[in-house]
Short mmCIF file of N, CA and C in Angstrom, two decimals:
data_model
loop_
_atom_site.label_atom_id
_atom_site.label_comp_id
_atom_site.label_asym_id
_atom_site.label_seq_id
_atom_site.Cartn_x
_atom_site.Cartn_y
_atom_site.Cartn_z
N MET P 1 -49.47 -16.16 9.15
CA MET P 1 -49.74 -16.43 10.15
C MET P 1 -49.97 -14.48 10.98
N ALA P 2 -51.45 -14.31 10.75
CA ALA P 2 -51.88 -13.55 11.14
C ALA P 2 -51.98 -13.15 12.93
N GLY P 3 -51.88 -12.25 13.53
CA GLY P 3 -52.26 -11.74 14.86
C GLY P 3 -51.40 -11.69 15.86
N ARG P 4 -51.67 -12.60 16.87
CA ARG P 4 -50.67 -12.83 18.12
C ARG P 4 -49.86 -13.81 17.73
N GLN P 5 -48.08 -14.00 17.92
CA GLN P 5 -47.48 -15.13 17.67
C GLN P 5 -47.56 -16.18 18.89
N ARG P 6 -47.40 -17.41 18.26
CA ARG P 6 -47.56 -18.38 19.25
C ARG P 6 -46.16 -18.25 19.72
N VAL P 7 -46.39 -19.09 21.23
CA VAL P 7 -44.88 -18.97 22.29
C VAL P 7 -44.56 -20.63 22.08
N ILE P 8 -43.33 -21.15 21.67
CA ILE P 8 -42.96 -22.41 21.85
C ILE P 8 -41.77 -22.72 22.45
N ASP P 9 -41.70 -23.27 23.85
CA ASP P 9 -40.73 -23.35 24.66
C ASP P 9 -39.86 -24.35 24.25
N ASP P 10 -38.47 -23.91 24.56
CA ASP P 10 -36.94 -24.93 23.89
C ASP P 10 -37.41 -26.35 23.93
N ASP P 11 -37.91 -26.59 24.50
CA ASP P 11 -38.54 -28.14 24.61
C ASP P 11 -38.87 -28.90 23.39
N GLN P 12 -40.60 -27.82 23.49
CA GLN P 12 -41.05 -28.18 21.73
C GLN P 12 -40.40 -27.90 20.65
N LYS P 13 -39.22 -27.11 20.44
CA LYS P 13 -38.12 -27.09 19.80
C LYS P 13 -37.25 -27.89 19.71
N LEU P 14 -36.86 -28.55 20.55
CA LEU P 14 -36.38 -29.58 20.55
C LEU P 14 -36.39 -30.83 20.21
N GLU P 15 -37.84 -30.83 20.46
CA GLU P 15 -38.44 -31.90 19.97
C GLU P 15 -38.94 -31.69 18.26
N LEU P 16 -39.26 -30.51 18.00
CA LEU P 16 -39.29 -30.60 16.57
C LEU P 16 -38.18 -30.52 15.94
N LEU P 17 -37.36 -30.17 16.17
CA LEU P 17 -35.53 -30.66 15.33
C LEU P 17 -35.40 -31.71 15.51
N ARG P 18 -36.00 -32.82 16.28
CA ARG P 18 -35.59 -34.41 16.57
C ARG P 18 -36.05 -34.88 15.21
N ARG P 19 -37.22 -34.13 15.31
CA ARG P 19 -38.30 -34.93 14.39
C ARG P 19 -38.11 -34.58 12.95
N MET P 20 -37.68 -33.22 12.90
CA MET P 20 -36.84 -32.58 11.29
C MET P 20 -35.57 -33.56 11.12
N GLU P 21 -34.52 -33.69 12.05
CA GLU P 21 -33.42 -34.76 11.89
C GLU P 21 -34.01 -36.19 11.41
N ALA P 22 -34.73 -36.49 12.27
CA ALA P 22 -35.18 -37.91 11.77
C ALA P 22 -35.71 -38.07 10.53
N GLY P 23 -36.07 -36.90 9.67
CA GLY P 23 -36.93 -37.40 8.63
C GLY P 23 -37.91 -36.80 7.78
N GLU P 24 -38.42 -36.32 9.24
CA GLU P 24 -40.23 -35.37 8.52
C GLU P 24 -39.53 -34.36 7.85
N THR P 25 -40.48 -34.19 7.19
CA THR P 25 -40.83 -33.05 6.84
C THR P 25 -40.77 -31.56 7.04
N VAL P 26 -40.28 -30.84 6.72
CA VAL P 26 -40.44 -29.61 7.80
C VAL P 26 -41.64 -28.95 6.92
N SER P 27 -41.97 -29.05 6.47
CA SER P 27 -43.62 -28.02 5.85
C SER P 27 -44.19 -29.29 6.54
N LYS P 28 -44.67 -30.14 6.79
CA LYS P 28 -45.32 -30.92 7.97
C LYS P 28 -45.22 -30.35 9.25
N LEU P 29 -44.35 -30.38 9.93
CA LEU P 29 -43.83 -29.85 11.27
C LEU P 29 -44.51 -28.39 11.24
N ALA P 30 -44.03 -27.38 10.04
CA ALA P 30 -44.48 -26.13 10.14
C ALA P 30 -45.79 -26.20 10.00
N ASP P 31 -46.55 -26.62 9.67
CA ASP P 31 -47.91 -26.54 9.70
C ASP P 31 -48.62 -27.16 10.74
N GLU P 32 -47.84 -27.97 11.38
CA GLU P 32 -48.57 -28.28 12.35
C GLU P 32 -48.58 -27.63 13.81
N VAL P 33 -47.58 -26.52 13.73
CA VAL P 33 -47.37 -25.97 15.02
C VAL P 33 -47.48 -24.74 14.62
N GLY P 34 -48.11 -23.99 13.32
CA GLY P 34 -48.18 -23.05 12.69
C GLY P 34 -47.20 -22.14 12.82
N ILE P 35 -46.23 -22.34 12.42
CA ILE P 35 -45.00 -21.38 12.30
C ILE P 35 -44.75 -21.62 10.89
N SER P 36 -43.67 -20.70 10.37
CA SER P 36 -42.89 -20.76 9.01
C SER P 36 -41.70 -21.64 8.80
N ARG P 37 -41.64 -22.54 7.94
CA ARG P 37 -40.57 -23.30 7.96
C ARG P 37 -39.25 -22.67 7.99
N GLN P 38 -39.05 -21.57 7.60
CA GLN P 38 -37.45 -20.62 7.94
C GLN P 38 -37.81 -20.69 9.34
N ARG P 39 -38.52 -20.46 10.32
CA ARG P 39 -38.51 -20.47 11.54
C ARG P 39 -37.12 -22.07 12.44
N LEU P 40 -37.85 -23.05 11.15
CA LEU P 40 -37.34 -23.97 11.87
C LEU P 40 -35.95 -24.32 11.56
N TYR P 41 -35.33 -23.96 10.29
CA TYR P 41 -34.25 -23.53 9.98
C TYR P 41 -33.69 -22.95 10.60
N GLU P 42 -34.18 -21.48 11.17
CA GLU P 42 -33.32 -20.25 11.82
C GLU P 42 -32.87 -21.48 13.36
N TRP P 43 -34.02 -22.07 14.07
CA TRP P 43 -33.78 -22.78 15.15
C TRP P 43 -32.79 -23.81 15.16
N ARG P 44 -32.52 -24.54 13.63
CA ARG P 44 -31.63 -25.55 13.80
C ARG P 44 -30.43 -24.92 13.42
N ASP P 45 -30.33 -24.09 12.87
CA ASP P 45 -28.89 -22.97 12.62
C ASP P 45 -28.29 -22.40 14.12
N HIS P 46 -29.53 -22.01 14.82
CA HIS P 46 -29.30 -21.16 15.99
C HIS P 46 -28.16 -22.56 16.98
N LEU P 47 -29.09 -23.41 16.98
CA LEU P 47 -28.78 -24.38 17.98
C LEU P 47 -27.36 -24.73 17.53
N ARG P 48 -27.07 -25.15 16.16
CA ARG P 48 -26.24 -25.49 15.88
C ARG P 48 -24.74 -24.57 16.18
N LEU P 49 -25.09 -23.44 15.50
CA LEU P 49 -24.18 -22.38 16.28
C LEU P 49 -23.65 -21.87 17.83
N HIS P 50 -24.77 -22.06 18.61
CA HIS P 50 -24.67 -21.58 19.82
C HIS P 50 -24.75 -22.58 20.76
N GLY P 51 -25.21 -23.90 20.43
CA GLY P 51 -25.38 -24.62 21.23
C GLY P 51 -26.75 -24.67 22.27
N ASN P 52 -27.73 -23.90 22.23
CA ASN P 52 -28.37 -23.60 22.81
C ASN P 52 -29.83 -22.55 21.86
N LEU P 53 -31.19 -22.70 22.75
CA LEU P 53 -32.52 -22.63 22.11
C LEU P 53 -32.53 -21.03 22.52
N LYS P 54 -31.69 -20.79 23.06
CA LYS P 54 -32.01 -19.26 23.85
C LYS P 54 -32.47 -18.04 22.85
N SER P 55 -33.77 -17.65 23.03
CA SER P 55 -34.09 -16.63 21.76
C SER P 55 -33.37 -15.33 21.95
N ARG P 56 -33.11 -14.83 21.01
CA ARG P 56 -32.38 -13.55 21.66
C ARG P 56 -33.35 -12.72 21.07
N ARG P 57 -33.32 -11.67 21.68
CA ARG P 57 -34.19 -10.35 21.38
C ARG P 57 -34.03 -9.90 20.39
N ARG P 58 -35.70 -9.23 19.83
CA ARG P 58 -34.92 -8.77 18.31
C ARG P 58 -34.53 -7.12 18.57
N GLY P 59 -34.01 -7.01 17.14
CA GLY P 59 -33.48 -5.53 17.32
C GLY P 59 -31.79 -5.90 17.45
N ARG P 60 -30.80 -4.91 17.38
CA ARG P 60 -29.60 -4.90 17.66
C ARG P 60 -29.10 -5.98 18.81
N PRO P 61 -28.18 -6.75 18.77
CA PRO P 61 -27.53 -7.65 19.51
C PRO P 61 -27.04 -6.77 20.53
N ALA P 62 -27.01 -7.62 21.49
CA ALA P 62 -26.23 -7.05 23.00
C ALA P 62 -24.94 -6.99 22.73
N ARG P 63 -23.96 -5.79 23.40
CA ARG P 63 -22.83 -6.06 22.98
C ARG P 63 -22.40 -6.70 24.14
N THR P 64 -20.88 -7.87 23.48
CA THR P 64 -20.48 -8.68 24.64
C THR P 64 -19.20 -7.76 24.65
N ALA P 65 -18.89 -7.57 26.30
CA ALA P 65 -17.57 -6.73 25.91
C ALA P 65 -16.49 -7.96 26.75
N GLY P 66 -15.25 -7.08 26.37
CA GLY P 66 -13.69 -8.15 27.10
C GLY P 66 -13.89 -9.57 26.28
N VAL P 67 -12.87 -10.24 26.65
CA VAL P 67 -12.37 -11.46 26.54
C VAL P 67 -13.88 -12.63 26.14
N ASP P 68 -14.75 -12.20 26.60
CA ASP P 68 -15.78 -13.30 26.72
C ASP P 68 -16.23 -13.23 25.69
N GLY P 69 -16.22 -12.30 25.34
CA GLY P 69 -17.65 -12.47 23.54
C GLY P 69 -16.47 -12.54 22.46
N ALA P 70 -15.08 -12.34 22.74
CA ALA P 70 -14.40 -12.84 21.46
C ALA P 70 -14.07 -14.27 21.49
N ALA P 71 -14.34 -14.92 22.61
CA ALA P 71 -14.01 -15.87 22.94
C ALA P 71 -15.33 -17.07 22.38
N GLN P 72 -16.14 -16.55 22.61
CA GLN P 72 -17.62 -16.95 22.06
C GLN P 72 -17.34 -16.76 20.55
N LEU P 73 -17.38 -15.63 20.02
CA LEU P 73 -17.26 -15.71 18.33
C LEU P 73 -15.87 -16.57 17.95
N GLN P 74 -14.83 -16.64 18.71
CA GLN P 74 -13.67 -17.52 18.19
C GLN P 74 -14.35 -19.02 17.91
N SER P 75 -15.26 -19.49 19.59
CA SER P 75 -15.45 -20.56 19.14
C SER P 75 -16.10 -21.02 18.15
N ALA P 76 -16.97 -19.73 17.89
CA ALA P 76 -18.42 -19.90 17.15
C ALA P 76 -17.56 -20.40 15.35
N VAL P 77 -16.96 -19.57 15.21
CA VAL P 77 -16.13 -19.48 14.10
C VAL P 77 -15.02 -20.14 13.61
N ASP P 78 -15.10 -21.29 12.69
CA ASP P 78 -13.79 -22.50 12.76
C ASP P 78 -12.59 -21.71 11.84
N VAL P 79 -11.86 -21.44 12.09
CA VAL P 79 -10.24 -20.80 11.78
C VAL P 79 -9.63 -22.08 11.25
N PRO P 80 -9.59 -22.20 10.14
CA PRO P 80 -8.48 -23.13 9.81
C PRO P 80 -7.26 -23.06 9.74
N SER P 81 -6.67 -24.14 10.07
CA SER P 81 -4.85 -23.94 10.25
C SER P 81 -4.73 -23.70 9.41
N PRO P 82 -2.84 -23.24 9.36
CA PRO P 82 -2.14 -23.26 8.07
C PRO P 82 -1.98 -24.31 7.41
N GLN P 83 -2.08 -25.65 8.01
CA GLN P 83 -1.97 -26.81 6.93
C GLN P 83 -3.48 -26.83 6.21
N GLU P 84 -4.57 -26.76 6.67
CA GLU P 84 -5.63 -26.88 6.29
C GLU P 84 -5.65 -25.40 4.87
N LYS P 85 -5.20 -24.65 5.01
CA LYS P 85 -5.23 -22.98 4.34
C LYS P 85 -4.22 -24.20 3.14
N ALA P 86 -2.61 -24.50 3.28
CA ALA P 86 -2.28 -24.70 2.84
C ALA P 86 -2.75 -25.81 1.42
N LEU P 87 -3.58 -26.78 1.85
CA LEU P 87 -4.25 -27.73 1.24
C LEU P 87 -5.58 -27.43 0.79
N SER P 88 -6.12 -26.41 0.93
CA SER P 88 -7.05 -26.08 0.45
C SER P 88 -6.31 -25.36 -1.24
N LYS P 89 -5.19 -24.44 -1.06
CA LYS P 89 -4.55 -23.66 -1.55
C LYS P 89 -3.98 -24.84 -2.74
N ALA P 90 -3.53 -25.99 -2.36
CA ALA P 90 -2.79 -27.03 -3.24
C ALA P 90 -4.17 -27.34 -3.91
N ARG P 91 -5.02 -27.81 -3.01
CA ARG P 91 -6.10 -28.27 -4.19
C ARG P 91 -6.88 -27.75 -5.21
N ARG P 92 -7.17 -26.49 -4.82
CA ARG P 92 -7.58 -25.11 -5.55
C ARG P 92 -6.56 -25.06 -7.24
N ARG P 93 -5.18 -25.19 -6.69
CA ARG P 93 -4.14 -25.03 -8.05
C ARG P 93 -4.09 -26.31 -8.65
N SER P 94 -4.36 -27.23 -8.14
CA SER P 94 -4.77 -28.95 -8.41
C SER P 94 -5.67 -28.73 -9.78
N ARG P 95 -6.90 -27.92 -9.24
CA ARG P 95 -8.15 -27.99 -10.32
C ARG P 95 -7.73 -26.88 -11.54
N GLU P 96 -6.84 -25.91 -11.31
CA GLU P 96 -6.20 -25.05 -12.20
C GLU P 96 -5.46 -25.87 -13.04
N LEU P 97 -5.02 -26.32 -12.87
CA LEU P 97 -4.23 -27.13 -13.26
C LEU P 97 -4.29 -28.14 -14.56
N GLU P 98 -5.93 -29.24 -13.91
CA GLU P 98 -6.50 -29.88 -14.50
C GLU P 98 -7.03 -29.55 -15.34
N GLN P 99 -7.57 -28.25 -15.12
CA GLN P 99 -8.37 -27.57 -16.48
C GLN P 99 -7.65 -27.08 -17.82
N LYS P 100 -6.60 -26.61 -17.27
CA LYS P 100 -5.66 -25.89 -18.30
C LYS P 100 -5.43 -27.58 -19.11
N VAL P 101 -4.91 -28.68 -18.28
CA VAL P 101 -4.62 -29.55 -19.31
C VAL P 101 -6.11 -30.10 -20.17
N GLY P 102 -6.62 -30.27 -19.65
CA GLY P 102 -7.89 -30.56 -20.49
C GLY P 102 -8.26 -29.68 -21.28
N GLN P 103 -8.06 -28.64 -21.36
CA GLN P 103 -8.32 -27.38 -22.51
C GLN P 103 -7.27 -27.58 -23.08
N GLN P 104 -5.78 -28.06 -22.67
CA GLN P 104 -4.62 -28.54 -23.72
C GLN P 104 -5.03 -29.21 -24.95
N GLN P 105 -5.64 -30.63 -23.89
CA GLN P 105 -6.00 -31.72 -25.04
C GLN P 105 -7.11 -31.58 -25.74
N LEU P 106 -8.02 -30.74 -25.70
CA LEU P 106 -8.76 -29.92 -26.54
C LEU P 106 -8.11 -29.60 -27.98
N ASP P 107 -7.31 -28.88 -27.16
CA ASP P 107 -6.59 -27.90 -28.53
C ASP P 107 -5.33 -29.09 -28.85
N LEU P 108 -4.63 -30.04 -28.68
CA LEU P 108 -4.23 -31.04 -29.35
C LEU P 108 -4.98 -32.00 -30.19
N ASP P 109 -6.38 -32.07 -29.99
CA ASP P 109 -7.24 -33.11 -30.91
C ASP P 109 -7.78 -32.06 -31.67
N PHE P 110 -7.88 -31.11 -31.59
CA PHE P 110 -8.41 -30.05 -32.47
C PHE P 110 -7.34 -29.72 -33.84
N PHE P 111 -6.37 -29.88 -33.20
CA PHE P 111 -4.70 -29.73 -34.07
C PHE P 111 -4.84 -30.90 -34.85
N ARG P 112 -4.83 -31.67 -33.96
CA ARG P 112 -4.33 -33.28 -34.90
C ARG P 112 -5.59 -33.66 -35.88
N GLU P 113 -6.84 -32.86 -35.93
CA GLU P 113 -7.45 -33.17 -36.82
C GLU P 113 -7.63 -32.67 -37.78
N ALA P 114 -7.23 -30.94 -38.06
CA ALA P 114 -6.54 -30.20 -38.70
C ALA P 114 -5.42 -30.98 -39.69
N LEU P 115 -4.67 -31.54 -38.93
CA LEU P 115 -3.44 -31.61 -39.72
C LEU P 115 -3.49 -32.99 -40.44
N ARG P 116 -4.41 -33.92 -40.10
CA ARG P 116 -5.29 -34.80 -40.87
C ARG P 116 -5.64 -34.67 -41.91
N HIS P 117 -6.92 -33.80 -41.97
CA HIS P 117 -7.48 -33.38 -42.92
C HIS P 117 -6.20 -32.61 -44.03
N PHE P 118 -5.18 -31.66 -43.66
CA PHE P 118 -4.27 -30.93 -44.67
C PHE P 118 -3.69 -32.11 -45.42
N GLU P 119 -3.15 -33.28 -44.16
CA GLU P 119 -2.63 -34.84 -44.96
C GLU P 119 -3.63 -35.31 -46.35
N GLU P 120 -4.59 -35.36 -45.67
CA GLU P 120 -5.29 -35.95 -46.88
C GLU P 120 -5.76 -35.26 -47.88
N ASP P 121 -5.80 -33.84 -47.65
CA ASP P 121 -5.85 -33.45 -49.04
C ASP P 121 -4.74 -32.94 -49.92
N ARG P 122 -3.83 -33.33 -49.37
CA ARG P 122 -2.17 -33.08 -49.75
C ARG P 122 -1.76 -34.68 -50.84
N ARG P 123 -2.21 -35.48 -49.86
CA ARG P 123 -1.90 -37.04 -50.78
C ARG P 123 -2.91 -37.10 -51.90
N ARG P 124 -4.33 -36.42 -51.50
CA ARG P 124 -5.29 -36.24 -52.83
C ARG P 124 -4.53 -35.60 -54.11
N SER P 125 -3.73 -34.18 -53.74
CA SER P 125 -3.77 -33.26 -54.86
C SER P 125 -1.89 -33.88 -55.13
N SER P 126 -1.71 -34.84 -54.86
CA SER P 126 -0.32 -35.10 -55.25
C SER P 126 -0.25 -36.28 -55.95
N ALA P 127 -1.51 -36.97 -55.73
CA ALA P 127 -1.60 -38.19 -56.22
C ALA P 127 -1.91 -38.12 -57.73
N PRO P 128 -0.94 -39.49 -58.29
CA PRO P 128 -1.06 -39.73 -59.78
C PRO P 128 -2.62 -39.65 -60.83
N GLY P 129 -2.58 -38.64 -62.10
CA GLY P 129 -3.85 -38.56 -62.60
C GLY P 129 -4.59 -37.84 -62.35
N GLU P 130 -4.50 -36.57 -61.38
CA GLU P 130 -4.67 -35.63 -61.26
C GLU P 130 -4.70 -34.38 -61.77
N THR P 131 -5.62 -33.96 -62.02
CA THR P 131 -5.63 -32.66 -63.19
C THR P 131 -5.03 -31.53 -62.18
N GLY P 132 -4.59 -30.45 -63.13
CA GLY P 132 -4.34 -29.47 -62.80
C GLY P 132 -4.92 -28.64 -62.12
N SER P 133 -6.27 -28.47 -63.05
CA SER P 133 -7.41 -28.09 -62.77
C SER P 133 -7.88 -27.89 -61.22
N SER P 134 -7.76 -29.11 -60.87
CA SER P 134 -8.55 -29.38 -59.05
C SER P 134 -7.20 -28.63 -58.35
N LYS P 135 -5.79 -29.00 -58.85
CA LYS P 135 -4.74 -27.89 -57.65
C LYS P 135 -5.39 -26.51 -57.65
N SER P 136 -5.56 -26.14 -58.63
CA SER P 136 -5.49 -24.67 -58.70
C SER P 136 -6.69 -23.88 -57.97
N SER P 137 -7.85 -24.89 -58.10
CA SER P 137 -9.11 -24.62 -57.38
C SER P 137 -8.74 -24.62 -55.69
N LYS P 138 -7.83 -25.54 -55.17
CA LYS P 138 -7.29 -25.36 -53.89
C LYS P 138 -6.63 -24.23 -53.47
N ARG P 139 -6.39 -23.99 -52.35
CA ARG P 139 -5.56 -22.86 -52.10
C ARG P 139 -4.22 -23.62 -51.56
#
């Protein structure tokens, strides 16, 4: 989009986001109003994160002083509880153990198959009527 940027008010943004959530394609909506698809995604993410569509000025974000800024940041970032951390760690460990069990099962299957072949070769070599020359050709 070259030239002057189009100004879209918050009500129009909300309507576009409602239509986007309702299932309309982002490309169609973006083409309709002459903006990039990325802009729609940015608005959606900003709305989810901050609860409003107030545009921030370009450049470095304003510094927030005191507890107020820390409270906003804390509410925006969902810090997991100790129970959630423990559950996440247990799930991760469970996945690791399942992978190890799977690998051990593969190893076990491989060795069972190798043992089966070894036993078949041994039975064949010890079967009556075999010549000595066939035994010496095998290791």
